[in-house]
mmCIF file of C-alpha atoms in Angstrom:
data_model
loop_
_atom_site.group_PDB
_atom_site.id
_atom_site.type_symbol
_atom_site.label_atom_id
_atom_site.label_comp_id
_atom_site.label_asym_id
_atom_site.label_seq_id
_atom_site.Cartn_x
_atom_site.Cartn_y
_atom_site.Cartn_z
ATOM 1 C CA MET A 41 -6.548 11.027 28.386
ATOM 2 C CA VAL A 42 -6.988 11.014 24.553
ATOM 3 C CA ASN A 43 -5.317 8.303 22.605
ATOM 4 C CA ALA A 44 -4.619 9.177 18.996
ATOM 5 C CA THR A 45 -3.470 6.666 16.252
ATOM 6 C CA LYS A 46 -2.149 7.601 12.794
ATOM 7 C CA GLY A 47 -3.907 5.465 10.070
ATOM 8 C CA LEU A 48 -5.592 5.375 6.728
ATOM 9 C CA LEU A 49 -9.466 5.480 6.332
ATOM 10 C CA ILE A 50 -10.647 3.151 3.587
ATOM 11 C CA SER A 51 -14.144 3.749 2.167
ATOM 12 C CA CYS A 52 -15.400 0.967 -0.134
ATOM 13 C CA ASP A 53 -18.356 -1.104 -0.944
ATOM 14 C CA ILE A 54 -19.373 -4.052 1.318
ATOM 15 C CA PRO A 55 -17.777 -6.974 -0.795
ATOM 16 C CA MET A 56 -14.432 -5.122 -0.890
ATOM 17 C CA ALA A 57 -14.538 -4.409 2.804
ATOM 18 C CA GLN A 58 -15.072 -8.084 3.448
ATOM 19 C CA PHE A 59 -12.122 -8.787 1.127
ATOM 20 C CA ILE A 60 -9.847 -6.460 3.150
ATOM 21 C CA ILE A 61 -11.125 -8.037 6.396
ATOM 22 C CA ASN A 62 -10.461 -11.545 5.131
ATOM 23 C CA LEU A 63 -7.030 -10.384 3.958
ATOM 24 C CA ASN A 64 -6.348 -9.146 7.388
ATOM 25 C CA ALA A 65 -7.453 -12.394 8.999
ATOM 26 C CA SER A 66 -5.175 -14.403 6.787
ATOM 27 C CA MET A 67 -2.148 -12.539 8.063
ATOM 28 C CA PRO A 68 -0.138 -13.665 11.150
ATOM 29 C CA ALA A 69 -0.830 -11.787 14.361
ATOM 30 C CA SER A 70 2.287 -9.704 14.080
ATOM 31 C CA GLN A 71 1.217 -8.428 10.617
ATOM 32 C CA LYS A 72 -2.401 -7.702 11.080
ATOM 33 C CA PHE A 73 -3.131 -4.089 9.791
ATOM 34 C CA ILE A 74 -6.781 -3.253 10.687
ATOM 35 C CA ILE A 75 -7.060 -0.865 13.461
ATOM 36 C CA HIS A 76 -10.781 -0.610 13.579
ATOM 37 C CA VAL A 77 -13.787 -1.641 11.493
ATOM 38 C CA LEU A 78 -15.928 1.428 11.643
ATOM 39 C CA ASP A 79 -18.994 0.079 9.809
ATOM 40 C CA SER A 80 -19.717 -2.122 6.776
ATOM 41 C CA THR A 81 -18.098 0.316 4.338
ATOM 42 C CA HIS A 82 -15.300 2.051 6.302
ATOM 43 C CA ILE A 83 -12.253 0.516 7.777
ATOM 44 C CA PHE A 84 -9.379 2.251 9.530
ATOM 45 C CA VAL A 85 -5.943 0.646 8.863
ATOM 46 C CA GLN A 86 -2.298 1.303 9.447
ATOM 47 C CA PRO A 87 -0.912 3.687 6.972
ATOM 48 C CA HIS A 88 2.045 1.553 5.772
ATOM 49 C CA VAL A 89 -0.312 -1.183 4.135
ATOM 50 C CA ALA A 90 -1.942 1.062 1.472
ATOM 51 C CA GLU A 91 0.156 -0.319 -1.429
ATOM 52 C CA MET A 92 -0.176 -3.926 -0.239
ATOM 53 C CA ILE A 93 -3.993 -3.588 -0.103
ATOM 54 C CA ARG A 94 -4.113 -1.864 -3.609
ATOM 55 C CA SER A 95 -2.032 -4.712 -5.123
ATOM 56 C CA ALA A 96 -4.074 -7.461 -3.435
ATOM 57 C CA MET A 97 -7.352 -5.783 -4.709
ATOM 58 C CA ALA A 98 -5.796 -5.464 -8.329
ATOM 59 C CA GLU A 99 -4.838 -9.099 -8.309
ATOM 60 C CA PHE A 100 -8.207 -10.046 -7.005
ATOM 61 C CA ARG A 101 -9.874 -7.991 -9.825
ATOM 62 C CA ASP A 102 -7.619 -9.595 -12.433
ATOM 63 C CA GLN A 103 -8.449 -13.226 -11.258
ATOM 64 C CA ASN A 104 -12.097 -12.482 -11.345
ATOM 65 C CA SER A 105 -12.330 -10.592 -14.624
ATOM 66 C CA TYR A 106 -13.990 -12.177 -17.722
ATOM 67 C CA GLU A 107 -11.656 -12.346 -20.771
ATOM 68 C CA LYS A 108 -13.473 -13.148 -24.051
ATOM 69 C CA PRO A 109 -11.950 -16.279 -25.662
ATOM 70 C CA SER A 110 -10.367 -15.596 -29.005
#
């Protein structure tokens, strides 16, 4: 019997994939969102977490961006 799961395929570089995996690991068991890690640059996740992942990535980028002192 075939099992089908609706989800979102994320394709990214290795560091961002590790960030998403660590974000998933920091969640309680009831809120984990990764369905399957396909390889080092592709992750299959539940579709309802797309905006949460985008905002977490934007916050991470903002925290790690260089701002020239004035």
